[in-house]
DNA sequence: TCGCTTTGTGTGGGAGGGGAACAAAATACG
DNA sequence: CGTATTTTGTTCCCCTCCCACACAAAGCGA
């Protein structure tokens, strides 16, 4: 049949990479897109037109380019203001938070943190999904997926939470299944399979890699504390290193203080128990408050009293030395090109970056840790944005999934 | 121009994956190749014909299939007996070894181990290359690349040896540059850039993944001893995890015995000094011989006296416990689906697999180490074969590089 | 011998992208 | 102010690659 071609039919297989370039902010104009994709201008034009037609990006023809060099100014690429969104949810010690996240990691709408903590994961996740569905109803935007961040290792391929932190959840709760059930119940539909679920530190690392301090890194290591314990994540070539069963980067049990305190893992002096907020408060001689406020309490103390209080400074130095030793061990094994710190570790970096850098250099082989940049997290709600990244992934892999007849 | 097509022009982009399937033994017949590639029979046929025309594989039309099920028997795919080879070389404590390696990891020809140890890396590498060139002259086969394995971490992108073990080499010797110079001097040419150089344990792991005990693994961890120290490697999705500067998997400095012996890295009780052949001999109360015989001495002792000598058994148990602790730490961080042990560690696995497995399970989080298979190296000269893999890689990525006018 | 199953082979067509030529929109320069 | 230059977008033609399809070939079983 000799059909009438209303839209360009070219540039299909380059569609995903092109969208990813716009999504991560690496293709501000069509000319840059052409160069980054390594295709001809014709192909890049067709790709941009297709993405525009799918309602994902905008192509501004005449932007009165402020900083033009010479020649015809290039069309500016942007993220469609009314494009589709994904539903992102996060469960934490105090409850949950839900949000709608568009391309580019922009949080379109979010609930305030809501305080529901329950022994039944279906309870909290159900409320979070309901809140997200409410946000979705508020905007007229299409939903193309959903992602959930939980403060626990998530085992693959089952999607079960192995060590829910600060939560009274049963060990091994099938959080992904619960999340998907809740989505179905709330009537949240997506053009592809969705309901992705992951560990919050992992997802935060993914978000930092795409939209934050980790941009451009090829081997990004993230280490962060919550209220208790230490989590890690590695983003390699743009993808999370999850290991064979989703449980990689459990970095909390590196031994950093051989004569240190007992850890529930059976060893002594693990990173988990020597560098978390509780360890800091105890080292500084403070009385720890309730578990779900440990992070706040410790960062406030560190920020407020590091200069003035000798015991706080000594505690900080102790944690910096131990953290540095742990990071050096990870440098030896993973050889990252950048390290991002979160939670209390980010504050430790702030108060004495020099000391931490020196310890990492000194305790790594050939001092190569000294060449690895140490940075702070830069995104608000990076776990939430990371959960959204999971949900966006099918679209980034093949934007044409949106072409199918709109389901809902 | 209306050219005459003498050969099928189809199936170009699938050429690399197809060759890799034959290379790794995963496509014994054309029908399997069709299924594995996920293409039509027509395409697979064109691909096979093209590879055959390039002189890389054979396609046996009527093999009188012994184990036929039903239907028309499929053509059998094999590696061309007179196909191209790569030059592989390995430097070790006692000297060097050179070989020619064909597709499928088959060692076509090899020199016996030759005993040249010199403070000048150019000396040994030059002799190894000359020996390889001699082998090459002996066969009439085409050379498509060269690879070198050295007992040292190799820093990228410079290709310098940072910690040559058992060798009097200067630290930071530019081994890849030296290797390439030697190749040029010996007149060894290849259709692509070549002269790849890597760490011997890393390359051994790569070889085991493609042709040995690691086949089919998606997250393969290898840990092995030489005469002194412990090396590690991770093969992920078929590629070596080298980290951002080639120095990943320096696993020797995980702390496994907090009160243990001093290590040159500044810490105490590193895997490097607690589980290597020297540590074993000392623990068993034996007098260590010359450094370049430590591995042989320790494995002989372990094999011969484990059953009969109480002190040997106790030493073995001590090393197994420490190794298990180190492996458990690596399981926590890397989450492999298989672990392969080499050198003395392989012998430790042999004498008491049960004990090692139990320690790994017990000391890993959620006992998940117990689910990871522990295996021995299965290939002879796996570092040599791994060096050949590096050299084969450009051809596996795009077999058409061989189509260019034959240079030499 | 006739099905049935599986595999190999040829043909047409469609998808997707490269390349060249041309048009458009800015700056540089006289 | 007009022209040359530079850079970008667009259109058209062509080539490459692969799938779908039809058909042939080679085994097994009744």
XYZ file of N, CA and C in Angstrom, chain B residues 198-280:
249
model
N 47.526 -6.330 29.906
C 46.706 -6.326 31.105
C 47.311 -7.162 32.213
N 46.661 -7.051 33.351
C 47.079 -7.821 34.521
C 46.748 -9.300 34.329
N 47.646 -10.172 34.804
C 47.453 -11.595 34.527
C 46.200 -12.192 35.172
N 45.889 -11.766 36.387
C 44.686 -12.315 37.030
C 43.439 -11.844 36.291
N 43.413 -10.564 35.909
C 42.286 -10.051 35.140
C 42.093 -10.847 33.851
N 43.183 -11.070 33.156
C 43.081 -11.748 31.869
C 42.722 -13.212 32.057
N 43.219 -13.809 33.114
C 42.829 -15.179 33.404
C 41.330 -15.270 33.654
N 40.798 -14.289 34.351
C 39.355 -14.273 34.610
C 38.575 -14.153 33.319
N 39.061 -13.294 32.441
C 38.388 -13.126 31.150
C 38.376 -14.439 30.373
N 39.501 -15.126 30.381
C 39.591 -16.403 29.670
C 38.654 -17.436 30.295
N 38.617 -17.479 31.614
C 37.729 -18.440 32.269
C 36.276 -18.130 31.932
N 35.972 -16.853 31.812
C 34.595 -16.507 31.479
C 34.217 -16.966 30.076
N 35.120 -16.819 29.146
C 34.778 -17.140 27.752
C 34.899 -18.630 27.450
N 35.871 -19.284 28.069
C 36.151 -20.654 27.648
C 36.265 -21.648 28.796
N 36.114 -21.176 30.018
C 36.376 -22.082 31.135
C 35.215 -22.170 32.108
N 35.549 -22.183 33.384
C 34.549 -22.422 34.425
C 33.577 -21.253 34.573
N 33.880 -20.132 33.934
C 33.028 -18.962 34.107
C 31.983 -18.777 33.033
N 31.926 -19.724 32.108
C 30.981 -19.628 30.995
C 29.557 -19.372 31.451
N 28.938 -18.366 30.863
C 27.539 -18.116 31.153
C 27.308 -17.228 32.355
N 28.362 -16.984 33.126
C 28.197 -16.125 34.296
C 28.010 -14.682 33.862
N 27.192 -13.957 34.605
C 27.006 -12.543 34.275
C 27.778 -11.630 35.226
N 28.101 -12.138 36.389
C 28.903 -11.375 37.347
C 29.910 -12.340 37.941
N 31.014 -12.477 37.260
C 32.003 -13.475 37.652
C 33.139 -12.840 38.447
N 33.351 -13.351 39.651
C 34.467 -12.880 40.466
C 35.563 -13.934 40.470
N 36.783 -13.505 40.216
C 37.924 -14.408 40.310
C 38.880 -13.889 41.357
N 39.405 -14.785 42.156
C 40.414 -14.433 43.139
C 41.516 -15.478 43.035
N 42.742 -15.023 42.980
C 43.841 -15.967 42.787
C 45.112 -15.439 43.434
N 45.989 -16.374 43.801
C 47.305 -15.981 44.298
C 48.329 -16.275 43.210
N 49.407 -15.516 43.253
C 50.600 -15.916 42.534
C 51.529 -16.501 43.590
N 52.782 -16.096 43.581
C 53.694 -16.525 44.638
C 53.491 -15.684 45.889
N 53.263 -14.399 45.663
C 53.005 -13.496 46.776
C 51.789 -12.665 46.435
N 50.992 -12.374 47.431
C 49.871 -11.478 47.223
C 48.664 -12.156 46.595
N 47.595 -11.382 46.506
C 46.321 -11.898 46.031
C 45.763 -10.932 44.995
N 45.300 -11.475 43.906
C 44.709 -10.636 42.863
C 43.249 -10.965 42.667
N 42.524 -10.024 42.114
C 41.108 -10.253 41.867
C 40.697 -9.698 40.530
N 39.547 -10.129 40.064
C 39.019 -9.633 38.800
C 37.523 -9.861 38.774
N 36.835 -8.992 38.067
C 35.390 -9.115 37.904
C 35.070 -9.028 36.429
N 34.334 -10.019 35.938
C 33.885 -9.986 34.544
C 32.372 -9.832 34.561
N 31.919 -8.738 33.995
C 30.522 -8.353 34.070
C 29.944 -8.266 32.674
N 28.928 -9.024 32.408
C 28.324 -8.966 31.083
C 29.341 -9.232 29.993
N 30.303 -10.088 30.287
C 31.274 -10.462 29.276
C 32.471 -9.553 29.148
N 32.478 -8.464 29.910
C 33.611 -7.537 29.813
C 34.294 -7.423 31.156
N 35.598 -7.206 31.115
C 36.345 -6.997 32.344
C 35.925 -5.694 32.997
N 35.689 -5.740 34.281
C 35.465 -4.504 35.021
C 36.830 -3.956 35.414
N 37.270 -2.969 34.686
C 38.613 -2.444 34.944
C 38.589 -1.188 35.782
N 37.413 -0.656 36.035
C 37.348 0.594 36.765
C 37.734 1.759 35.878
N 37.820 2.932 36.464
C 38.046 4.128 35.660
C 39.494 4.262 35.220
N 40.402 3.601 35.917
C 41.809 3.723 35.525
C 42.495 2.371 35.476
N 41.716 1.322 35.244
C 42.296 -0.001 35.080
C 42.710 -0.678 36.377
N 42.434 -0.038 37.486
C 42.987 -0.541 38.750
C 41.931 -1.105 39.688
N 40.787 -1.486 39.146
C 39.755 -2.051 40.004
C 40.163 -3.436 40.498
N 39.426 -3.912 41.472
C 39.603 -5.266 41.999
C 40.980 -5.522 42.605
N 41.571 -4.488 43.171
C 42.750 -4.720 43.997
C 42.244 -5.214 45.343
N 41.937 -6.491 45.382
C 41.233 -7.047 46.535
C 42.177 -7.448 47.666
N 43.456 -7.324 47.419
C 44.424 -7.824 48.394
C 44.440 -7.083 49.711
N 43.803 -5.930 49.753
C 43.918 -5.150 50.981
C 42.623 -5.015 51.749
N 41.745 -5.948 51.529
C 40.637 -6.141 52.444
C 41.216 -6.670 53.748
N 40.733 -6.144 54.865
C 41.238 -6.591 56.162
C 40.470 -7.834 56.593
N 41.201 -8.913 56.829
C 40.540 -10.144 57.243
C 41.014 -10.629 58.618
N 42.054 -10.008 59.135
C 42.576 -10.427 60.440
C 43.081 -9.180 61.157
N 42.172 -8.528 61.895
C 42.511 -7.226 62.480
C 43.819 -7.213 63.259
N 44.119 -8.303 63.961
C 45.380 -8.328 64.706
C 46.487 -9.012 63.910
N 46.307 -9.106 62.641
C 47.251 -9.879 61.846
C 48.547 -9.147 61.550
N 49.282 -9.727 60.618
C 50.602 -9.175 60.339
C 50.536 -7.885 59.546
N 51.559 -7.109 59.682
C 51.668 -5.826 59.001
C 51.729 -6.034 57.495
N 51.071 -5.162 56.796
C 51.113 -5.205 55.341
C 51.804 -3.934 54.865
N 52.435 -4.018 53.699
C 53.138 -2.839 53.198
C 52.193 -1.681 52.915
N 50.886 -1.982 52.860
C 49.937 -0.902 52.583
C 49.688 -0.054 53.820
N 50.226 -0.487 54.963
C 50.078 0.311 56.167
C 49.074 -0.264 57.142
N 48.249 -1.187 56.651
C 47.248 -1.764 57.523
C 47.771 -3.070 58.123
N 46.905 -3.795 58.743
C 47.250 -5.090 59.336
C 46.281 -6.150 58.834
N 46.805 -7.350 58.618
C 45.936 -8.486 58.333
C 45.203 -8.424 57.015
N 45.832 -7.828 55.998
C 45.219 -7.790 54.674
C 45.171 -9.202 54.079
N 44.194 -9.401 53.201
C 44.087 -10.662 52.458
C 45.432 -11.001 51.809
N 46.075 -9.980 51.301
C 47.358 -10.119 50.622
C 48.410 -10.862 51.442
N 48.495 -10.536 52.708
C 49.558 -11.115 53.530
C 49.077 -12.261 54.406
N 47.763 -12.496 54.434
C 47.255 -13.547 55.310
C 46.876 -14.820 54.556
N 46.703 -14.712 53.254
C 46.219 -15.903 52.528
C 47.080 -16.239 51.320
N 48.276 -15.726 51.247
C 49.105 -16.057 50.092
C 50.016 -17.243 50.424
N 50.722 -17.767 49.466
C 51.553 -18.950 49.702
C 52.542 -18.770 50.849
N 53.143 -17.603 50.958
C 54.091 -17.378 52.042
C 53.407 -17.511 53.402
N 52.228 -16.935 53.524
C 51.490 -17.021 54.782
C 51.184 -18.475 55.121
N 50.845 -19.248 54.110
C 50.519 -20.653 54.341
C 51.744 -21.420 54.831
